[in-house]
Amino acid sequence: MENRKILFIVSSAPMYPGDMTAPFILNMAKDLSDLGWEVDILAPHAPDLALNECIEGVRFRRFRYFFERWQTLCYRGGVQANLIRSKINLLLVPCFIIAELIAAFRLISKKKYALIHSHWIIPQGLVGTICTKLLKIPHVTSIHGADIHTFNSKLVKSLKKYALDNAEVIIANSSSSRKTAEELSARITDKICVIPTGATPVDTDSNNNMWYEKKLHTSIIFVGRIVLEKGLPYLLKALAAVQLKHQVKLTVVGDGPELANCIQEANDLGINRSVTFVGAAPHNEVYHHLQRADIFVGPSITLSNGWTEAQGNTFVEAMLCGLPVIASNIGGIPDAVINGQTGLLVEEKNHTEIAEAITKLIENPELRFRLSNNGQKHALENFSRYATAEKISRIYQCKLK
């Protein structure tokens, strides 16, 4: 029988059912399993997590990389956020890479996987490359954004280039990520393709964000981690401006290290009664919040270290729910949000443009309707997670012939 065993090597993934830590990793594994592949996930351990367990039908195998209580490099916002939060975490990086390499080598040797699929080129792409050379196993690597746009020291860039040059297939999550990767290495043009991570389609019949219903206010929604790069303060300032003319309320779905600062910002702007911070929510509840809203705003910004919104699945999820989307014109966002066609793009860090875009949608029902319909159709045709799984499955089949 054909060997259809695939090993995902990752630095982030859901820690338990319903966890919103890199949910696309688990979704991708489940969708590929539905297509006949046997997918295991090798992920880092963290305090209180099992070393081996099954989550929603997918086998997780976790590796320790330091004493348990000090395993703070991953999860809780991701590697980049944790490195920014505490420079001590830098000391864990070499331990992490060595532990991941050893764990991957042992697991591949034992389980005889047909193919490695590494997620994030640093360090997983590097680990996958070394395992490929040692064990003669095909290797596909995925770029998810932060891995290609940030960590740009001379040493790290050389390691990225090595990983890219030696991968057999490279999957970029957006045209922005592909462009940056090709700038790093001219040798990868013929083996890199763009496949978005994909979002979960929703039952559009249950969509209840109907603009023709009489409402006392317009409901705006923000979904995402409350961190600097998501730009929530710019939306809060825009909301204060819009409120001078229209009745609007904002729902903030998410949690993160900037939550307290954003709550204080809302108080300082005098809009605290119009903003509801609901905290982090399971994926199904996120969709419920989206379906009750009227406008989605994603005011992401580019950081000084190079981070940009490489794709932004929440934008696609909002479009799938039939919401008109306002987003920053950065990174890979324009792949989904085509200005004037599937949404409105604004200059990053510009709360005045955000306010103007919100006002335009409130005052122009025909524009809202057109953007909602076009966006939903565009998302269904190009950003469904099931279409993504089909494309990745074909890559696996091609490499294993």
Coordinates of N, CA and C in Angstrom, one line a residue, residues 25-223:
I25 N -3.1 25.3 11.2 CA -2.2 24.1 11.2 C -3.1 22.9 11.4
L26 N -3.9 22.9 12.4 CA -4.8 21.8 12.7 C -5.8 21.6 11.6
N27 N -6.4 22.7 11.1 CA -7.4 22.6 10.1 C -6.8 22.0 8.8
M28 N -5.6 22.4 8.5 CA -4.9 21.8 7.3 C -4.7 20.3 7.5
A29 N -4.2 19.9 8.7 CA -3.9 18.5 8.9 C -5.2 17.7 8.8
K30 N -6.3 18.2 9.4 CA -7.6 17.5 9.3 C -8.1 17.4 7.8
D31 N -8.0 18.5 7.1 CA -8.5 18.5 5.7 C -7.6 17.6 4.8
L32 N -6.3 17.5 5.1 CA -5.5 16.5 4.3 C -5.8 15.1 4.7
S33 N -6.1 14.9 6.0 CA -6.5 13.6 6.5 C -7.8 13.1 5.8
D34 N -8.7 14.1 5.6 CA -10.0 13.7 4.9 C -9.7 13.3 3.4
L35 N -8.6 13.8 2.9 CA -8.2 13.4 1.5 C -7.4 12.2 1.4
G36 N -7.2 11.5 2.6 CA -6.5 10.2 2.6 C -5.1 10.2 3.1
W37 N -4.6 11.3 3.5 CA -3.2 11.4 4.1 C -3.3 11.2 5.6
E38 N -2.2 10.6 6.1 CA -2.1 10.4 7.6 C -1.1 11.4 8.1
V39 N -1.6 12.5 8.7 CA -0.8 13.6 9.1 C -0.6 13.6 10.6
D40 N 0.7 13.6 11.0 CA 1.0 13.8 12.4 C 1.7 15.2 12.5
I41 N 1.6 15.8 13.7 CA 2.1 17.1 13.9 C 3.2 17.1 15.0
L42 N 4.4 17.5 14.7 CA 5.5 17.6 15.7 C 5.6 19.0 16.1
A43 N 5.3 19.3 17.4 CA 5.2 20.6 17.9 C 5.9 20.7 19.2
P44 N 6.3 21.9 19.6 CA 7.0 22.1 20.9 C 6.1 21.9 22.1
H45 N 6.7 21.4 23.1 CA 6.0 21.2 24.4 C 5.9 22.5 25.1
A46 N 4.9 22.6 26.1 CA 4.8 23.7 26.9 C 4.2 23.2 28.3
P47 N 4.3 24.0 29.3 CA 3.8 23.6 30.6 C 2.3 23.1 30.5
D48 N 2.1 22.0 31.2 CA 0.7 21.4 31.3 C 0.2 20.7 30.0
L49 N 1.1 20.6 29.0 CA 0.6 19.9 27.8 C 1.2 18.5 27.8
A50 N 0.4 17.6 27.2 CA 0.8 16.2 27.1 C 1.9 16.1 26.0
L51 N 2.8 15.1 26.1 CA 3.8 14.9 25.1 C 3.2 14.2 23.9
N52 N 2.2 13.4 24.1 CA 1.5 12.7 22.9 C 0.0 12.8 23.2
E53 N -0.7 13.2 22.2 CA -2.2 13.2 22.3 C -2.8 13.4 21.0
C54 N -4.1 13.1 20.9 CA -4.9 13.3 19.7 C -5.9 14.4 19.9
I55 N -5.8 15.4 19.0 CA -6.7 16.5 19.0 C -7.6 16.5 17.7
E56 N -8.8 16.4 17.9 CA -9.8 16.4 16.7 C -9.3 15.4 15.6
G57 N -8.8 14.2 16.0 CA -8.4 13.2 15.1 C -7.0 13.3 14.6
V58 N -6.3 14.3 15.0 CA -4.9 14.5 14.5 C -3.9 14.2 15.7
R59 N -2.9 13.4 15.4 CA -1.9 13.0 16.4 C -0.9 14.1 16.6
F60 N -0.7 14.6 17.8 CA 0.3 15.5 18.2 C 1.4 14.8 18.9
R61 N 2.6 15.1 18.5 CA 3.8 14.6 19.2 C 4.7 15.8 19.6
R62 N 4.8 16.1 20.9 CA 5.5 17.3 21.3 C 6.9 17.0 21.9
F63 N 7.8 17.9 21.7 CA 9.2 17.7 22.2 C 9.5 18.8 23.2
R64 N 10.2 18.4 24.3 CA 10.7 19.3 25.3 C 12.0 19.9 24.7
Y65 N 12.2 21.2 25.0 CA 13.4 21.9 24.6 C 14.1 22.6 25.7
F66 N 13.5 22.5 27.0 CA 14.2 23.1 28.2 C 13.4 22.5 29.4
F67 N 13.8 23.0 30.6 CA 13.0 22.6 31.7 C 11.6 23.1 31.6
E68 N 10.6 22.3 32.0 CA 9.2 22.6 31.6 C 8.8 24.0 31.9
R69 N 9.0 24.5 33.1 CA 8.5 25.8 33.5 C 9.1 27.0 32.7
W70 N 10.3 26.7 32.1 CA 11.0 27.7 31.3 C 10.8 27.6 29.8
Q71 N 9.9 26.7 29.4 CA 9.6 26.6 28.0 C 8.6 27.7 27.6
T72 N 9.1 28.9 27.3 CA 8.3 30.1 27.1 C 8.5 30.7 25.8
L73 N 9.2 30.0 24.9 CA 9.5 30.6 23.6 C 8.3 30.6 22.6
C74 N 7.5 29.6 22.7 CA 6.4 29.4 21.8 C 5.0 29.6 22.4
Y75 N 4.0 29.6 21.6 CA 2.6 29.8 22.0 C 2.5 31.2 22.7
R76 N 1.3 31.5 23.2 CA 1.0 32.8 23.9 C 1.4 34.0 23.1
G77 N 1.0 34.0 21.8 CA 1.3 35.1 21.0 C 2.4 34.8 19.9
G78 N 3.1 33.7 20.1 CA 4.0 33.2 19.0 C 5.5 33.6 19.4
V79 N 6.4 33.0 18.6 CA 7.8 33.1 18.9 C 8.2 34.6 18.8
Q80 N 7.8 35.3 17.8 CA 8.2 36.7 17.6 C 7.8 37.6 18.8
A81 N 6.5 37.4 19.2 CA 6.0 38.2 20.3 C 6.7 37.9 21.6
N82 N 7.1 36.6 21.8 CA 7.8 36.2 23.0 C 9.2 36.7 23.0
L83 N 9.8 36.8 21.9 CA 11.2 37.3 21.8 C 11.2 38.8 22.1
I84 N 10.2 39.5 21.6 CA 10.1 40.9 21.9 C 9.8 41.1 23.4
R85 N 8.9 40.3 23.9 CA 8.5 40.4 25.3 C 9.6 40.2 26.3
S86 N 10.5 39.3 26.0 CA 11.6 39.0 27.0 C 12.8 38.5 26.2
K87 N 13.9 39.3 26.3 CA 15.1 38.9 25.6 C 15.7 37.6 26.1
I88 N 15.3 37.2 27.3 CA 15.8 36.0 27.9 C 15.4 34.8 27.0
N89 N 14.3 34.9 26.3 CA 13.8 33.8 25.4 C 14.8 33.6 24.3
L90 N 15.7 34.6 24.0 CA 16.7 34.4 22.9 C 17.6 33.2 23.3
L91 N 17.8 33.0 24.6 CA 18.7 32.0 25.0 C 18.1 30.6 24.8
L92 N 16.8 30.6 24.6 CA 16.1 29.3 24.3 C 16.2 28.9 22.9
V93 N 16.5 29.8 22.0 CA 16.4 29.5 20.5 C 17.4 28.4 20.1
P94 N 18.7 28.4 20.5 CA 19.5 27.2 20.1 C 19.0 25.9 20.7
C95 N 18.5 26.0 22.0 CA 18.0 24.7 22.6 C 16.8 24.2 21.8
F96 N 16.0 25.1 21.4 CA 14.8 24.8 20.6 C 15.1 24.1 19.3
I97 N 16.1 24.7 18.6 CA 16.4 24.2 17.3 C 17.0 22.8 17.4
I98 N 17.9 22.6 18.3 CA 18.6 21.3 18.5 C 17.6 20.3 18.9
A99 N 16.7 20.6 19.9 CA 15.7 19.7 20.4 C 14.7 19.3 19.3
E100 N 14.3 20.3 18.4 CA 13.4 20.0 17.3 C 14.0 19.1 16.3
L101 N 15.3 19.3 16.0 CA 16.0 18.5 15.0 C 16.1 17.1 15.5
I102 N 16.5 16.9 16.8 CA 16.6 15.6 17.3 C 15.3 14.8 17.3
A103 N 14.2 15.5 17.8 CA 12.9 14.9 17.8 C 12.4 14.6 16.4
A104 N 12.6 15.4 15.4 CA 12.2 15.1 14.1 C 13.0 14.0 13.5
F105 N 14.3 13.9 13.7 CA 15.1 12.8 13.2 C 14.6 11.5 13.8
R106 N 14.4 11.5 15.1 CA 14.0 10.2 15.7 C 12.6 9.8 15.2
L107 N 11.7 10.7 15.1 CA 10.3 10.4 14.7 C 10.3 9.9 13.3
I108 N 11.0 10.6 12.4 CA 11.0 10.2 11.0 C 11.6 8.8 10.8
S109 N 12.7 8.6 11.6 CA 13.4 7.3 11.5 C 12.5 6.2 12.0
K110 N 11.7 6.4 13.0 CA 10.8 5.4 13.6 C 9.5 5.2 12.8
K111 N 8.9 6.3 12.4 CA 7.6 6.2 11.8 C 7.6 6.0 10.3
K112 N 8.7 6.3 9.7 CA 8.9 6.1 8.2 C 7.9 6.9 7.4
Y113 N 7.9 8.2 7.7 CA 7.0 9.1 7.0 C 7.4 9.2 5.5
A114 N 6.4 9.5 4.6 CA 6.7 9.6 3.2 C 7.3 11.0 2.8
L115 N 6.9 12.0 3.6 CA 7.2 13.4 3.3 C 7.2 14.2 4.5
I116 N 8.1 15.2 4.6 CA 8.1 16.2 5.6 C 7.4 17.5 5.1
H117 N 6.6 18.1 5.9 CA 6.0 19.4 5.5 C 6.3 20.3 6.7
S118 N 7.4 21.2 6.5 CA 7.7 22.1 7.6 C 7.0 23.4 7.4
H119 N 6.6 24.0 8.5 CA 5.8 25.2 8.5 C 6.6 26.3 9.2
W120 N 6.8 27.4 8.5 CA 7.7 28.5 8.9 C 9.2 28.1 8.6
I121 N 9.8 28.8 7.7 CA 11.1 28.4 7.2 C 12.2 28.5 8.2
I122 N 12.0 29.4 9.3 CA 12.9 29.4 10.4 C 12.2 29.2 11.7
P123 N 12.6 28.1 12.4 CA 13.7 27.2 12.1 C 13.2 25.9 11.4
Q124 N 11.9 25.7 11.3 CA 11.4 24.4 10.8 C 11.9 24.1 9.4
G125 N 11.9 25.1 8.5 CA 12.4 24.8 7.2 C 13.9 24.3 7.2
L126 N 14.7 24.9 8.1 CA 16.1 24.5 8.3 C 16.1 23.1 8.8
V127 N 15.3 22.8 9.8 CA 15.3 21.4 10.4 C 14.8 20.4 9.4
G128 N 13.8 20.8 8.6 CA 13.4 19.9 7.5 C 14.5 19.6 6.5
T129 N 15.2 20.6 6.2 CA 16.3 20.5 5.2 C 17.4 19.5 5.7
I130 N 17.7 19.7 6.9 CA 18.8 18.8 7.5 C 18.3 17.3 7.5
C131 N 17.0 17.1 7.9 CA 16.4 15.8 8.0 C 16.4 15.2 6.6
T132 N 16.0 16.0 5.6 CA 16.0 15.5 4.2 C 17.3 15.0 3.7
K133 N 18.4 15.8 4.1 CA 19.7 15.4 3.6 C 20.2 14.1 4.4
L134 N 19.8 14.0 5.6 CA 20.2 12.8 6.4 C 19.4 11.6 6.1
L135 N 18.1 11.7 5.8 CA 17.2 10.6 5.7 C 16.6 10.4 4.3
K136 N 17.0 11.2 3.4 CA 16.6 11.1 2.0 C 15.1 11.0 1.9
I137 N 14.4 12.1 2.4 CA 12.9 12.1 2.4 C 12.5 13.4 1.8
P138 N 11.5 13.4 0.9 CA 11.0 14.7 0.3 C 10.6 15.7 1.3
H139 N 10.8 17.0 1.0 CA 10.6 18.1 1.9 C 9.8 19.2 1.2
V140 N 8.7 19.6 1.8 CA 7.9 20.7 1.4 C 7.9 21.7 2.5
T141 N 8.1 23.0 2.2 CA 8.1 24.0 3.3 C 7.1 25.1 3.0
S142 N 6.5 25.6 4.1 CA 5.5 26.7 3.9 C 6.0 27.9 4.6
I143 N 5.8 29.0 3.9 CA 6.1 30.4 4.4 C 4.8 30.9 4.9
H144 N 4.7 31.4 6.2 CA 3.5 31.9 6.7 C 3.5 33.4 7.0
G145 N 4.6 34.1 6.7 CA 4.6 35.5 6.8 C 5.7 36.1 7.7
A146 N 5.6 36.0 9.0 CA 6.6 36.5 9.9 C 8.0 35.9 9.7
D147 N 8.0 34.6 9.3 CA 9.3 33.9 9.1 C 10.1 34.6 7.9
I148 N 9.4 35.1 6.9 CA 10.1 35.7 5.8 C 10.3 37.2 5.9
H149 N 9.3 37.9 6.6 CA 9.4 39.3 6.6 C 10.2 39.8 7.8
T150 N 10.4 39.0 8.8 CA 11.1 39.5 10.0 C 12.4 38.6 10.2
F151 N 13.1 38.9 11.3 CA 14.3 38.2 11.7 C 15.3 38.3 10.5
N152 N 15.8 39.5 10.3 CA 16.5 39.8 9.1 C 18.0 40.1 9.3
S153 N 18.6 39.6 10.4 CA 20.0 39.7 10.6 C 20.7 38.9 9.4
K154 N 22.0 39.3 9.2 CA 22.7 38.6 8.1 C 22.8 37.1 8.3
L155 N 23.0 36.6 9.6 CA 23.0 35.2 9.8 C 21.7 34.5 9.5
V156 N 20.6 35.1 10.1 CA 19.3 34.5 9.9 C 18.9 34.5 8.4
K157 N 19.2 35.6 7.7 CA 18.9 35.6 6.3 C 19.6 34.5 5.5
S158 N 20.9 34.3 5.9 CA 21.6 33.2 5.2 C 21.0 31.9 5.5
L159 N 20.5 31.7 6.7 CA 19.9 30.4 7.1 C 18.5 30.2 6.3
K160 N 17.8 31.3 6.2 CA 16.6 31.3 5.4 C 16.8 30.9 4.0
K161 N 17.8 31.5 3.4 CA 18.2 31.3 2.0 C 18.6 29.8 1.8
Y162 N 19.3 29.3 2.8 CA 19.7 27.9 2.7 C 18.5 27.0 2.7
A163 N 17.6 27.3 3.6 CA 16.4 26.4 3.7 C 15.6 26.5 2.5
L164 N 15.4 27.7 1.9 CA 14.6 27.9 0.7 C 15.3 27.2 -0.5
D165 N 16.6 27.4 -0.6 CA 17.3 26.8 -1.8 C 17.2 25.2 -1.8
N166 N 17.1 24.7 -0.6 CA 17.2 23.2 -0.5 C 15.8 22.5 -0.3
A167 N 14.7 23.3 -0.2 CA 13.4 22.7 -0.2 C 13.0 22.3 -1.6
E168 N 12.3 21.2 -1.7 CA 11.9 20.8 -3.0 C 10.7 21.6 -3.6
V169 N 9.8 22.0 -2.7 CA 8.6 22.8 -3.0 C 8.5 23.8 -1.9
I170 N 8.2 25.1 -2.3 CA 7.9 26.1 -1.3 C 6.5 26.7 -1.5
I171 N 5.8 26.7 -0.5 CA 4.4 27.2 -0.5 C 4.4 28.6 0.2
A172 N 4.1 29.7 -0.5 CA 4.0 31.0 0.2 C 2.5 31.3 0.4
N173 N 2.2 31.9 1.5 CA 0.8 32.1 1.8 C 0.2 33.4 1.1
S174 N 1.0 34.1 0.4 CA 0.5 35.3 -0.3 C 1.5 35.8 -1.3
S175 N 1.1 36.6 -2.2 CA 2.0 37.2 -3.2 C 3.1 38.0 -2.6
S176 N 2.8 38.7 -1.4 CA 3.8 39.4 -0.7 C 4.9 38.6 -0.2
S177 N 4.5 37.4 0.4 CA 5.5 36.5 1.0 C 6.4 35.9 -0.2
R178 N 5.7 35.6 -1.3 CA 6.5 35.1 -2.4 C 7.5 36.1 -2.9
K179 N 7.1 37.3 -3.0 CA 8.0 38.4 -3.5 C 9.2 38.5 -2.6
T180 N 9.0 38.5 -1.3 CA 10.1 38.7 -0.4 C 11.0 37.5 -0.4
A181 N 10.4 36.3 -0.6 CA 11.3 35.1 -0.7 C 12.1 35.1 -1.9
E182 N 11.5 35.5 -3.0 CA 12.3 35.5 -4.3 C 13.4 36.6 -4.3
E183 N 13.1 37.7 -3.5 CA 14.2 38.7 -3.3 C 15.4 38.1 -2.5
L184 N 15.1 37.2 -1.7 CA 16.1 36.6 -0.9 C 16.9 35.5 -1.6
S185 N 16.3 34.8 -2.5 CA 16.9 33.8 -3.3 C 16.4 33.8 -4.8
A186 N 17.3 34.0 -5.7 CA 16.9 34.0 -7.1 C 16.7 32.5 -7.7
R187 N 17.1 31.5 -6.8 CA 17.1 30.1 -7.3 C 15.7 29.4 -7.1
I188 N 14.8 30.1 -6.5 CA 13.5 29.4 -6.1 C 12.3 29.7 -7.0
T189 N 12.5 30.5 -8.0 CA 11.4 31.0 -8.8 C 10.5 29.8 -9.4
D190 N 11.2 28.8 -9.8 CA 10.5 27.6 -10.4 C 9.9 26.6 -9.4
K191 N 10.1 26.8 -8.2 CA 9.6 25.8 -7.2 C 8.8 26.5 -6.1
I192 N 8.4 27.7 -6.2 CA 7.6 28.4 -5.2 C 6.2 28.7 -5.8
C193 N 5.2 28.5 -5.0 CA 3.8 28.8 -5.5 C 3.1 29.5 -4.3
V194 N 2.0 30.1 -4.7 CA 1.2 30.8 -3.7 C -0.1 30.0 -3.4
I195 N -0.2 29.6 -2.2 CA -1.5 28.9 -1.7 C -1.8 29.5 -0.4
P196 N -2.9 30.2 -0.3 CA -3.3 30.8 1.0 C -3.6 29.7 2.0
T197 N -3.5 30.0 3.3 CA -3.8 28.9 4.3 C -5.2 28.5 4.3
G198 N -6.1 29.4 3.9 CA -7.5 29.1 3.8 C -8.3 29.3 5.0
A199 N -9.5 29.7 4.8 CA -10.5 29.9 5.9 C -11.7 28.9 5.8
T200 N -12.4 28.8 6.9 CA -13.5 27.9 6.9 C -14.8 28.6 6.3
P201 N -15.4 28.0 5.2 CA -16.6 28.6 4.7 C -17.7 28.5 5.8
V202 N -18.7 29.4 5.7 CA -19.7 29.4 6.7 C -21.1 29.2 6.0
D203 N -22.1 28.8 6.8 CA -23.4 28.7 6.3 C -24.0 30.0 6.0
T204 N -24.0 30.5 4.7 CA -24.4 31.8 4.4 C -25.8 32.1 4.7
D205 N -26.6 31.0 4.8 CA -28.1 31.2 5.0 C -28.3 31.7 6.5
S206 N -27.3 31.4 7.4 CA -27.4 31.9 8.7 C -26.9 33.3 8.9
N207 N -26.4 33.9 7.9 CA -25.8 35.2 8.0 C -26.9 36.2 8.3
N208 N -26.7 37.0 9.4 CA -27.8 37.9 9.8 C -27.4 39.3 9.8
N209 N -26.2 39.7 9.1 CA -25.8 41.1 9.1 C -26.6 41.8 7.9
M210 N -27.9 42.0 8.1 CA -28.7 42.5 7.0 C -28.8 44.1 7.2
W211 N -28.3 44.7 6.2 CA -28.2 46.2 6.2 C -29.6 46.8 6.1
Y212 N -30.6 46.1 5.5 CA -31.9 46.8 5.3 C -32.7 46.7 6.6
E213 N -32.3 45.9 7.6 CA -33.0 45.9 8.9 C -32.8 47.3 9.6
K214 N -33.9 47.7 10.2 CA -33.8 49.0 11.0 C -32.9 48.7 12.2
K215 N -31.9 49.5 12.4 CA -31.0 49.4 13.5 C -30.7 50.7 14.2
L216 N -30.5 50.7 15.5 CA -30.2 52.0 16.2 C -28.8 52.4 16.0
H217 N -27.9 51.5 15.6 CA -26.5 51.8 15.4 C -25.9 50.9 14.4
T218 N -24.7 51.2 13.9 CA -23.9 50.4 13.0 C -22.9 49.6 13.9
S219 N -22.8 48.3 13.7 CA -21.9 47.4 14.5 C -20.6 47.2 13.7
I220 N -19.5 47.6 14.3 CA -18.2 47.4 13.7 C -17.5 46.3 14.5
I221 N -16.7 45.5 13.8 CA -16.0 44.4 14.6 C -14.5 44.4 14.2
F222 N -13.7 44.1 15.2 CA -12.3 43.8 15.1 C -12.0 42.4 15.6
V223 N -11.3 41.6 14.9 CA -11.0 40.3 15.4 C -9.5 40.0 15.2

